PDB file of C-alpha atoms in Angstrom:
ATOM      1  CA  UNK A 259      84.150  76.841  88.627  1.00  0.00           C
ATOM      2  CA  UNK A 260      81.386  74.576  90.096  1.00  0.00           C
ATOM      3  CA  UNK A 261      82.001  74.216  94.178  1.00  0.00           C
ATOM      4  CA  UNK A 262      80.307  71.112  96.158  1.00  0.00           C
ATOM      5  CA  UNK A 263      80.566  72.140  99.652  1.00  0.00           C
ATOM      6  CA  UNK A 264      79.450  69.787 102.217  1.00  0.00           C
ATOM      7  CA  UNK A 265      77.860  70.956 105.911  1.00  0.00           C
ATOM      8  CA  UNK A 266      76.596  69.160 108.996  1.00  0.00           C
ATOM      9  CA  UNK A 267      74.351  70.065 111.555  1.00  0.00           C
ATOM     10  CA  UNK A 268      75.596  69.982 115.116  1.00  0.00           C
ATOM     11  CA  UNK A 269      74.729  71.053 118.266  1.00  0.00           C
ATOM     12  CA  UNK A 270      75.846  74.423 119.434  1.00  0.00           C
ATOM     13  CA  UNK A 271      79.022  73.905 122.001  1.00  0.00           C
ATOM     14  CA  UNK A 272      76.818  76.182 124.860  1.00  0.00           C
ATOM     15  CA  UNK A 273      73.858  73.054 124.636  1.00  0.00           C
ATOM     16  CA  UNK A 274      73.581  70.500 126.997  1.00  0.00           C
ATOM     17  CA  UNK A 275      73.710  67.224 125.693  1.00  0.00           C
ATOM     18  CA  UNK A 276      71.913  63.722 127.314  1.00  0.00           C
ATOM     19  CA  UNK A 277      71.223  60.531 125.423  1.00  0.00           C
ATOM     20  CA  UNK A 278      67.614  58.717 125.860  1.00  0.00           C
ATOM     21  CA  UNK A 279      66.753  56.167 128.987  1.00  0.00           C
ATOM     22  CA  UNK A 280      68.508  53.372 127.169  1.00  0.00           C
ATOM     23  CA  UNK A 281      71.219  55.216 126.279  1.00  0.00           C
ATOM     24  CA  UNK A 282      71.338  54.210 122.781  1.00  0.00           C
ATOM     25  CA  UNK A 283      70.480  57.330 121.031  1.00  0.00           C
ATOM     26  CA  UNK A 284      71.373  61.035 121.061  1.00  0.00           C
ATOM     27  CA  UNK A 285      68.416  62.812 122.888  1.00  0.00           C
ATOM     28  CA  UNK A 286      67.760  66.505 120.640  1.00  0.00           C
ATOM     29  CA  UNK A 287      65.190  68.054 122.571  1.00  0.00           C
ATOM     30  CA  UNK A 288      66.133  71.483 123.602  1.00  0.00           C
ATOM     31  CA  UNK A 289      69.660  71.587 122.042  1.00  0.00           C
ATOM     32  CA  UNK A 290      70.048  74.693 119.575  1.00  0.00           C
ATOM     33  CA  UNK A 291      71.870  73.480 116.399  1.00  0.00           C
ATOM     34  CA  UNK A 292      74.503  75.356 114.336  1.00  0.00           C
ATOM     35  CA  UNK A 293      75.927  74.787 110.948  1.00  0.00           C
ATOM     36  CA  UNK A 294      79.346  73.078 111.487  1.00  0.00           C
ATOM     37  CA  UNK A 295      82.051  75.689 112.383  1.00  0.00           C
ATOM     38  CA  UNK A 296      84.570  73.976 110.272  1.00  0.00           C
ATOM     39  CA  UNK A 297      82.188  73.144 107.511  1.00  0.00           C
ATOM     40  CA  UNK A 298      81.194  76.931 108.099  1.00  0.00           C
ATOM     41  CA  UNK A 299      84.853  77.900 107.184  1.00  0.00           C
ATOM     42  CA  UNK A 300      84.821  75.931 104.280  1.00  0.00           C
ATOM     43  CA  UNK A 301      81.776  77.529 102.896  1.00  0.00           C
ATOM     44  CA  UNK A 302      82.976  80.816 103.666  1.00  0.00           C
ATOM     45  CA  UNK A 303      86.276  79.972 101.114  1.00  0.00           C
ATOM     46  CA  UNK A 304      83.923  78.744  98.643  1.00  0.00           C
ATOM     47  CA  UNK A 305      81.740  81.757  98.088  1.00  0.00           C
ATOM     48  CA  UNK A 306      85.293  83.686  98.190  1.00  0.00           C
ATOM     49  CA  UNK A 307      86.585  81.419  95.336  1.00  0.00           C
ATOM     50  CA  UNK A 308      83.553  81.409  93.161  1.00  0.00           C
ATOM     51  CA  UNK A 309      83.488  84.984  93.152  1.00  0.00           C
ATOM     52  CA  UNK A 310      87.011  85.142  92.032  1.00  0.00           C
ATOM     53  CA  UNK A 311      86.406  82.474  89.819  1.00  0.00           C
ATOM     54  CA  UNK A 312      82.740  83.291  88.429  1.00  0.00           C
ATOM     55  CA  UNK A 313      81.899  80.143  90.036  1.00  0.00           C
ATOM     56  CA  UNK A 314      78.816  78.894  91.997  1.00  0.00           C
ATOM     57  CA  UNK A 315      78.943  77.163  95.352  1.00  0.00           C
ATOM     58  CA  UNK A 316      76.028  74.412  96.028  1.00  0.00           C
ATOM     59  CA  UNK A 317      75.848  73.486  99.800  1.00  0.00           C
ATOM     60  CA  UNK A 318      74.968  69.831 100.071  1.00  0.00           C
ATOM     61  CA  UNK A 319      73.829  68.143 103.437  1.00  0.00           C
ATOM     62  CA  UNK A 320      72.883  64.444 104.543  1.00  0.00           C
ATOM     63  CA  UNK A 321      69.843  64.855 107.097  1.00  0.00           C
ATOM     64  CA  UNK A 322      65.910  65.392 107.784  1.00  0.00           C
ATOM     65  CA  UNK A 323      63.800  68.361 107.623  1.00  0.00           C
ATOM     66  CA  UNK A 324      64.626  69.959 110.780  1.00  0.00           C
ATOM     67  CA  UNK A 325      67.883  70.975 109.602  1.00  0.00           C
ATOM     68  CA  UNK A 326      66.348  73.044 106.636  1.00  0.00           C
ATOM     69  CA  UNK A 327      66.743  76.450 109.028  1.00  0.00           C
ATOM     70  CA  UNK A 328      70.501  75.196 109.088  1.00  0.00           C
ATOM     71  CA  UNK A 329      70.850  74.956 105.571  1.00  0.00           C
ATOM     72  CA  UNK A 330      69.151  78.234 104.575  1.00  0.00           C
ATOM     73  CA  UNK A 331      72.083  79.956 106.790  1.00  0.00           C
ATOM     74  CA  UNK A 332      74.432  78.452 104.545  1.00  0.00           C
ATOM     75  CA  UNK A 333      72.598  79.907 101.494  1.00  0.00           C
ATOM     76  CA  UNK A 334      72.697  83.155 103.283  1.00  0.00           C
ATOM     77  CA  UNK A 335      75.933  83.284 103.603  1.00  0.00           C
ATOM     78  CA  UNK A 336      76.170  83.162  99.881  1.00  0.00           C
ATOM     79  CA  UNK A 337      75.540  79.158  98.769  1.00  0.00           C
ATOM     80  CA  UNK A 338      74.079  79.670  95.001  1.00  0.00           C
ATOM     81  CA  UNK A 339      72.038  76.664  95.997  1.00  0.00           C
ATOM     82  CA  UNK A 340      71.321  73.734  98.101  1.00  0.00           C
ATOM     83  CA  UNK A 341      70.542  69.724  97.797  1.00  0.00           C
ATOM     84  CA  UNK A 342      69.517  67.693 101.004  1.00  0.00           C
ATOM     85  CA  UNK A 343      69.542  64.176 101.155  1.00  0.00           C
ATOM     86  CA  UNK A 344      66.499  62.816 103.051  1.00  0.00           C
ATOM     87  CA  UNK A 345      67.929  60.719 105.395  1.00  0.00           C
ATOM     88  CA  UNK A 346      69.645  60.489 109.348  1.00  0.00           C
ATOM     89  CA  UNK A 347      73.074  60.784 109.290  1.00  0.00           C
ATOM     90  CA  UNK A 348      74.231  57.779 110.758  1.00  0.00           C
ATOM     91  CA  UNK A 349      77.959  57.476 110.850  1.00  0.00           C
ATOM     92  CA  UNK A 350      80.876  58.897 108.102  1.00  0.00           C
ATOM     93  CA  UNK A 351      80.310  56.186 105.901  1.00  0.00           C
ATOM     94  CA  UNK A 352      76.903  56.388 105.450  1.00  0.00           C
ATOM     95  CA  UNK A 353      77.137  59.718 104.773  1.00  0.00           C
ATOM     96  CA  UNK A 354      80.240  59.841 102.588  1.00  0.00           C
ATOM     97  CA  UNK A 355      78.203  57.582 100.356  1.00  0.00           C
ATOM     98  CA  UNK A 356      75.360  60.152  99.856  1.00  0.00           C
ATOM     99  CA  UNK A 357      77.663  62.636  98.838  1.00  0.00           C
ATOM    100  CA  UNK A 358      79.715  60.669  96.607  1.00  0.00           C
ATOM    101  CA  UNK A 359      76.428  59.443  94.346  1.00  0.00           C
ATOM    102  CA  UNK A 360      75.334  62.914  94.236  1.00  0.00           C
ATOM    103  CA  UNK A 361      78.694  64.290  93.651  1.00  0.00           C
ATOM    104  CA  UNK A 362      79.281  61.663  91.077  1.00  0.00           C
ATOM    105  CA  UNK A 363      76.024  62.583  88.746  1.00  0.00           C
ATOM    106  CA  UNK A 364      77.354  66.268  88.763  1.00  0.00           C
ATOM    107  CA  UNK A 365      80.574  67.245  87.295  1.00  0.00           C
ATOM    108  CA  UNK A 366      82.217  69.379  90.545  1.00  0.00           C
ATOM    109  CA  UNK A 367      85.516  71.142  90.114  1.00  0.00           C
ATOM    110  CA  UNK A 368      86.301  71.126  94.052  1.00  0.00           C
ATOM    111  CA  UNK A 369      84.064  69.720  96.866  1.00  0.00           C
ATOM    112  CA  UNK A 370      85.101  70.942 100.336  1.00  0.00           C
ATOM    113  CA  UNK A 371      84.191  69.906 104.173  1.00  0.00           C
ATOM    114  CA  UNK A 372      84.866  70.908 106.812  1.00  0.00           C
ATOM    115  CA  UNK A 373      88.147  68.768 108.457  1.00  0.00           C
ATOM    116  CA  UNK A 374      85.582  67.205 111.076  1.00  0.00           C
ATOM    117  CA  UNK A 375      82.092  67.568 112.685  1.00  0.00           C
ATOM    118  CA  UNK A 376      82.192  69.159 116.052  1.00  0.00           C
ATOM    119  CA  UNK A 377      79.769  65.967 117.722  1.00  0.00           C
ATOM    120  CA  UNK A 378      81.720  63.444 116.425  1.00  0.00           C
ATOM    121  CA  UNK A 379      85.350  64.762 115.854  1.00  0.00           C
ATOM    122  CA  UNK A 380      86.169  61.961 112.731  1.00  0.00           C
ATOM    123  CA  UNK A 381      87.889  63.570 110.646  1.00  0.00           C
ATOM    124  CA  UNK A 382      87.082  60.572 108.169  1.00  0.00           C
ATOM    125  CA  UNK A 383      84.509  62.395 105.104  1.00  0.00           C
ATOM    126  CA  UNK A 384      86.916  64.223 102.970  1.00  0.00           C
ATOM    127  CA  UNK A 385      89.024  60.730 102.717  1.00  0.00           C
ATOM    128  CA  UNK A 386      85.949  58.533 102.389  1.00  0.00           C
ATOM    129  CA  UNK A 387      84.489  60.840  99.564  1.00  0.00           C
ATOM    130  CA  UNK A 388      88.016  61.190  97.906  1.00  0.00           C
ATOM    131  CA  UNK A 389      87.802  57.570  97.635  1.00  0.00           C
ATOM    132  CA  UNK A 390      84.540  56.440  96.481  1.00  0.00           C
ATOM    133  CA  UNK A 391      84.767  59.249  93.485  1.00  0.00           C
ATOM    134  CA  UNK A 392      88.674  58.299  93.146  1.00  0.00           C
ATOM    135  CA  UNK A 393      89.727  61.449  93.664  1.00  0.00           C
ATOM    136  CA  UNK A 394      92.671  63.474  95.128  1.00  0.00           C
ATOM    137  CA  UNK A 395      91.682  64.407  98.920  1.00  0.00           C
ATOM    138  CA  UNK A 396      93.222  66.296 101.578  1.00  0.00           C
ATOM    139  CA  UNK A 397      93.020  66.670 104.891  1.00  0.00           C
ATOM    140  CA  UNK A 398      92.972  69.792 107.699  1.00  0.00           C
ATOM    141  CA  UNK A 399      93.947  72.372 105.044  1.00  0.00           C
ATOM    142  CA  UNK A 400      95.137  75.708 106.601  1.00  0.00           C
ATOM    143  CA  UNK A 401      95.746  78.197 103.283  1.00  0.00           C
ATOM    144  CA  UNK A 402      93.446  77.322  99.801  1.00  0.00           C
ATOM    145  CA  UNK A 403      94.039  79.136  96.770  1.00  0.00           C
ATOM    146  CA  UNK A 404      93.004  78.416  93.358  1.00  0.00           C
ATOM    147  CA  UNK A 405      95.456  78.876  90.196  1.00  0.00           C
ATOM    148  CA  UNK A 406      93.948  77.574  87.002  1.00  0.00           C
ATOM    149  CA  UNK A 407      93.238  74.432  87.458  1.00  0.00           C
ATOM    150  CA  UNK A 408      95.562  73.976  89.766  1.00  0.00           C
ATOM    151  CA  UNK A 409      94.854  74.026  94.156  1.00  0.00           C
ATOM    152  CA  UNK A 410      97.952  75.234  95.952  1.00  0.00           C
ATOM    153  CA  UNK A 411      97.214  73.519  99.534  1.00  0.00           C
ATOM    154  CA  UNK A 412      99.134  74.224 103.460  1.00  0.00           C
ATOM    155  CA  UNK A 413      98.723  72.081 105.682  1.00  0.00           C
ATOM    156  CA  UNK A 414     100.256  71.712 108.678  1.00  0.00           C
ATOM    157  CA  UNK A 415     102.115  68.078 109.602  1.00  0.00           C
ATOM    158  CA  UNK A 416     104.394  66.898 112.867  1.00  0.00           C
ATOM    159  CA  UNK A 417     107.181  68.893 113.339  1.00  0.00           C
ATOM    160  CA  UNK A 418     106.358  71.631 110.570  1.00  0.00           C
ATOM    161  CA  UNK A 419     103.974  72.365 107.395  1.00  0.00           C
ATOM    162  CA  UNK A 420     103.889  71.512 103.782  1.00  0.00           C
ATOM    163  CA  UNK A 421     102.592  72.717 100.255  1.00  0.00           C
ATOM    164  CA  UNK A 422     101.035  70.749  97.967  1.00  0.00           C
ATOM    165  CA  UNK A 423      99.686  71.180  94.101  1.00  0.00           C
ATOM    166  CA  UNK A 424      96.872  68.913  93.156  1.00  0.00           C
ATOM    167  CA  UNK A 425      95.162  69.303  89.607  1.00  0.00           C
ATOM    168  CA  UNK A 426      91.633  69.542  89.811  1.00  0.00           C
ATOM    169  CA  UNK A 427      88.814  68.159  90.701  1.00  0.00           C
ATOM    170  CA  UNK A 428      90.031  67.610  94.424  1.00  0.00           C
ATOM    171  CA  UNK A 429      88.349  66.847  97.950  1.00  0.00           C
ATOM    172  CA  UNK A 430      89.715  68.908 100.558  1.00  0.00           C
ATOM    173  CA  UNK A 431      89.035  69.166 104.637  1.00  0.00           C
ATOM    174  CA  UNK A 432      89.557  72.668 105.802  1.00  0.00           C
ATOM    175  CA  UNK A 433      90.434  74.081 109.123  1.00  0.00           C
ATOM    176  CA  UNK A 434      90.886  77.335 110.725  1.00  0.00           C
ATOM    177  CA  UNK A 435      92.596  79.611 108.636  1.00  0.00           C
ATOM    178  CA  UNK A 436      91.239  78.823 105.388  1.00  0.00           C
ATOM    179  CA  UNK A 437      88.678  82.139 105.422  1.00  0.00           C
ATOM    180  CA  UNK A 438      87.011  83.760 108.311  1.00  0.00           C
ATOM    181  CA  UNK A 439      83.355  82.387 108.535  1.00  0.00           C
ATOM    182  CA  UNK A 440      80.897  85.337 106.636  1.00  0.00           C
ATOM    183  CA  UNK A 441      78.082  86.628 108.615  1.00  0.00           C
ATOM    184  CA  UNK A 442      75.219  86.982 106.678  1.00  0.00           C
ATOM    185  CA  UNK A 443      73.259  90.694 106.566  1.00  0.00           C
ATOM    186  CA  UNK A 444      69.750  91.134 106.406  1.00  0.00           C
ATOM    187  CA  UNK A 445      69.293  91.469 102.588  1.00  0.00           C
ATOM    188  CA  UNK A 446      71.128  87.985 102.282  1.00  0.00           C
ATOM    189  CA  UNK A 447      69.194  85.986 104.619  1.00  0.00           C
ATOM    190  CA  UNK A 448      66.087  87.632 102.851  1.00  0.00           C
ATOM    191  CA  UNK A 449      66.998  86.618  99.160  1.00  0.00           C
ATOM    192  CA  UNK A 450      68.170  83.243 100.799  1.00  0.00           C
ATOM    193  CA  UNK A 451      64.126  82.323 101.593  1.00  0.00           C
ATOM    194  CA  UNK A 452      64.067  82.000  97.127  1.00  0.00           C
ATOM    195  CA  UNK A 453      67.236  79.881  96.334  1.00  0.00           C
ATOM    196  CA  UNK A 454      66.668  77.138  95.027  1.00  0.00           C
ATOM    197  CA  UNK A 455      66.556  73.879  97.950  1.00  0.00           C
ATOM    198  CA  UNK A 456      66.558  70.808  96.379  1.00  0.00           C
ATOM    199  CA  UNK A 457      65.458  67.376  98.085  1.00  0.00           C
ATOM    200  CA  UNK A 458      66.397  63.908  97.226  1.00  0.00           C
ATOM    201  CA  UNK A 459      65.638  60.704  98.599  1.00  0.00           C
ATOM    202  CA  UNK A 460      69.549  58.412  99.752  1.00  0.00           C
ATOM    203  CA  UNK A 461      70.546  55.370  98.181  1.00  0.00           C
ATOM    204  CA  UNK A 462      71.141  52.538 100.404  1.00  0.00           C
ATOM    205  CA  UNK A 463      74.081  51.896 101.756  1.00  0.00           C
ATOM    206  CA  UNK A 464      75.385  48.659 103.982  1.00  0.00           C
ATOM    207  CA  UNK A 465      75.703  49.853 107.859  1.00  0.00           C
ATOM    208  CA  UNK A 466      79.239  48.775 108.881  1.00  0.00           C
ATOM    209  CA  UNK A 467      78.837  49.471 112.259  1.00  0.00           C
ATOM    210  CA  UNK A 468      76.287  50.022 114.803  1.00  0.00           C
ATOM    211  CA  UNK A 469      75.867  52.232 118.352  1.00  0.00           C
ATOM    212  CA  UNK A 470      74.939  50.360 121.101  1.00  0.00           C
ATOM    213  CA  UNK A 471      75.497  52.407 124.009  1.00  0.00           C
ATOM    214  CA  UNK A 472      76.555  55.973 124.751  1.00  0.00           C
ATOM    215  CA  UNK A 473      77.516  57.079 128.034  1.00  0.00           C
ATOM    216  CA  UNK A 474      78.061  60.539 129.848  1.00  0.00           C
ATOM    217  CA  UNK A 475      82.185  60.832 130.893  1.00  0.00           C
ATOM    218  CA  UNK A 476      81.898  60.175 135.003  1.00  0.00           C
ATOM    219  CA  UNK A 477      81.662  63.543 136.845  1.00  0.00           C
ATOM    220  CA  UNK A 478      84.724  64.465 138.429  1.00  0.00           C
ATOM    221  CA  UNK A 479      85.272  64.226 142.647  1.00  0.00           C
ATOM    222  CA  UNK A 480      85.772  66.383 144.827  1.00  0.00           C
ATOM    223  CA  UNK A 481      88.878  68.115 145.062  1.00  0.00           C
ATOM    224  CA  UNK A 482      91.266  67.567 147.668  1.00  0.00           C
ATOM    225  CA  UNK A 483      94.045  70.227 149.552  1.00  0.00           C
ATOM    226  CA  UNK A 484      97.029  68.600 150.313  1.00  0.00           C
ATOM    227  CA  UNK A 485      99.025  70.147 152.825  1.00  0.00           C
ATOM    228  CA  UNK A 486     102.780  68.295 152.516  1.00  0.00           C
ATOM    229  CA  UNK A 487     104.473  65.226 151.027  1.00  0.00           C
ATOM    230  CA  UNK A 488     103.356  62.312 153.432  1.00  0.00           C
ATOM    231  CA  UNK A 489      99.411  63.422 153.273  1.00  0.00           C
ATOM    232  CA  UNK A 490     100.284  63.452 149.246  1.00  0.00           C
ATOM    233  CA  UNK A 491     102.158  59.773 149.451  1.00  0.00           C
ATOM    234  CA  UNK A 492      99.398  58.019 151.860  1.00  0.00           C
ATOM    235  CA  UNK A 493      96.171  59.602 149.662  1.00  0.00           C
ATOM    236  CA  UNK A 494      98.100  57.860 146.599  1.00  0.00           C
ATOM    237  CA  UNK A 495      98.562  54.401 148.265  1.00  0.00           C
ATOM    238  CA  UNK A 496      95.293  54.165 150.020  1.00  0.00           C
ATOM    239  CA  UNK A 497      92.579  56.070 148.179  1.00  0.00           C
ATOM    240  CA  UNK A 498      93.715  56.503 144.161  1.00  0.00           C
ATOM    241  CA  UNK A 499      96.016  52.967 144.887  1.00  0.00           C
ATOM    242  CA  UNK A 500      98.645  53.451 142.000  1.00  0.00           C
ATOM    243  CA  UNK A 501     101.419  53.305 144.626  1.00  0.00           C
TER     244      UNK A 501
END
C-alpha cells in the first residue's frame, strides 16, 4: 500500500500573530511553527496502516525552505519519505493543484489530510484534490480502517454519524479520533536526518482570488457590572442602541 499524506505548516496556537504595516500579508517573524495537528493525525494513521499493510507513507508539502525542520518531524514520526513543492502556499486551490500533479504522476492507493489547516480553518483540500484526480473524497473522518481494497470510513453528520465503503484509491480529511498523533523518540528523529527529501519546482496555476487586507478582530471593552433591570434597560438603549 503506497500512502500520500499531505501536511501544512502553521503557526503554533501559543504564537502571537500580526500582519505587516499594510496589512496585506501575514507577518512570520517570531512565530514558532508546528506541523498541522490535524494533518499530524493523519500522518500518525498512515504510518499505522502501512505497517499493517507493508506499505510506505510519503509526506508531501506545498511551501519554501523554512518549513524543511517541519517536514523532517513528519519523517520522524515515521514518513518513509518526503517531496516539497517549492513554492508559497497561497490559498487551497493553489495548493490542491500541487498535490494533484504530483499525486497524479505517482500511482497512490490513499492520500490523506488533515480535515483543515489550523490558520485558515477551510476545510476545502481533500475535496479540491478528490476532484482534480477524479477521485472518491471524504471529509472530517473520525474512524479509518483498511480492508482489502476496501476503506471503511465514520464520520460524523447533523443529528448522528454514518459509515461508508469506498474502493480504493480515495482522498480522505481526518479529524480527531482517527489515531493519536506519534511522538517521535530520539533514534527516529536521528535516522529521519537520511530519508530521502525530495524537492520540486510547482506548476502554475491561475490565482482565483487575491488578499487584500487582513485585519486584527477589535479588542473587546471594558466590562461593565450591572446592578438591576433599569441600569441593564437604559445601558441597552443609550450606549449598545439595539433597543
Amino acid at each position: 500500500m503506497r500512502i500520500l499524506v499531505c501536511i501544512s505548516h502553521v503557526p503554533d496556537t501559543t504564537s502571537k500573530i500580526t500582519f505587516t504595516d499594510e496589512g496585506d500579508a501575514f507577518n512570520p517573524q517570531g512565530v514558532q511553527y508546528v506541523i498541522n495537528p490535524y494533518d499530524e493525525i493523519a500522518l500518525s494513521k498512515a504510518v499505522d496502516l502501512a505497517s499493517a499493510h507493508n506499505g510506505t507513507v510519503t509526506v508531501i508539502h506545498v511551501g519554501e525552505a523554512t518549513a524543511e525542520p517541519t517536514i523532517r518531524k513528519a519523517l520522524a514520526i515515521g514518513a518513509t519519505d518526503a517531496v516539497r513543492i517549492n513554492a508559497a502556499p497561497r490559498d487551497a486551490w493553489f495548493v490542491a493543484n500541487q498535490i494533484a500533479s504530483y499525486a497524479e504522476k505517482n500511482a497512490y492507493d490513499l492520500i490523506l489530510t488533515g480535515q483543515e489547516s489550523i490558520d485558515f480553518n477551510g476545510t476545502q483540500v481533500a475535496a479540491l484534490i478528490g476532484e482534480l484526480l477524479q477521485l472518491p473524497s471524504i471529509s472530517i473522518a473520525k474512524k479509518l480502517e483498511i480492508e482489502g481494497r476496501e476503506a471503511l470510513v465514520s464520520r460524523e453528520i447533523e443529528g448522528g454519524s454514518e459509515r461508508l465503503s469506498v474502493s480504493l484509491p480515495v482522498v480522505i480529511g481526518t479529524a480527531e479520533g482517527v489515531a493519536e498523533p506519534k511522538i517521535p523518540n530520539i533514534r527516529n528523529i536521528m535516522s529521519a536526518r537520511s530519508k530521502p527529501l525530495e524537492v520540486i519546482e510547482p506548476i502554475t496555476v491561475e490565482a482565483l482570488e487575491h488578499i487584500t487586507k487582513f485585519e486584527t478582530p477589535v479588542p473587546r471593552g471594558a466590562v461593565k457590572i450591572v446592578q438591576d433591570v433599569d441600569q441593564l434597560v437604559a445601558l441597552l438603549r443609550t450606549e449598545a442602541k439595539v433597543i
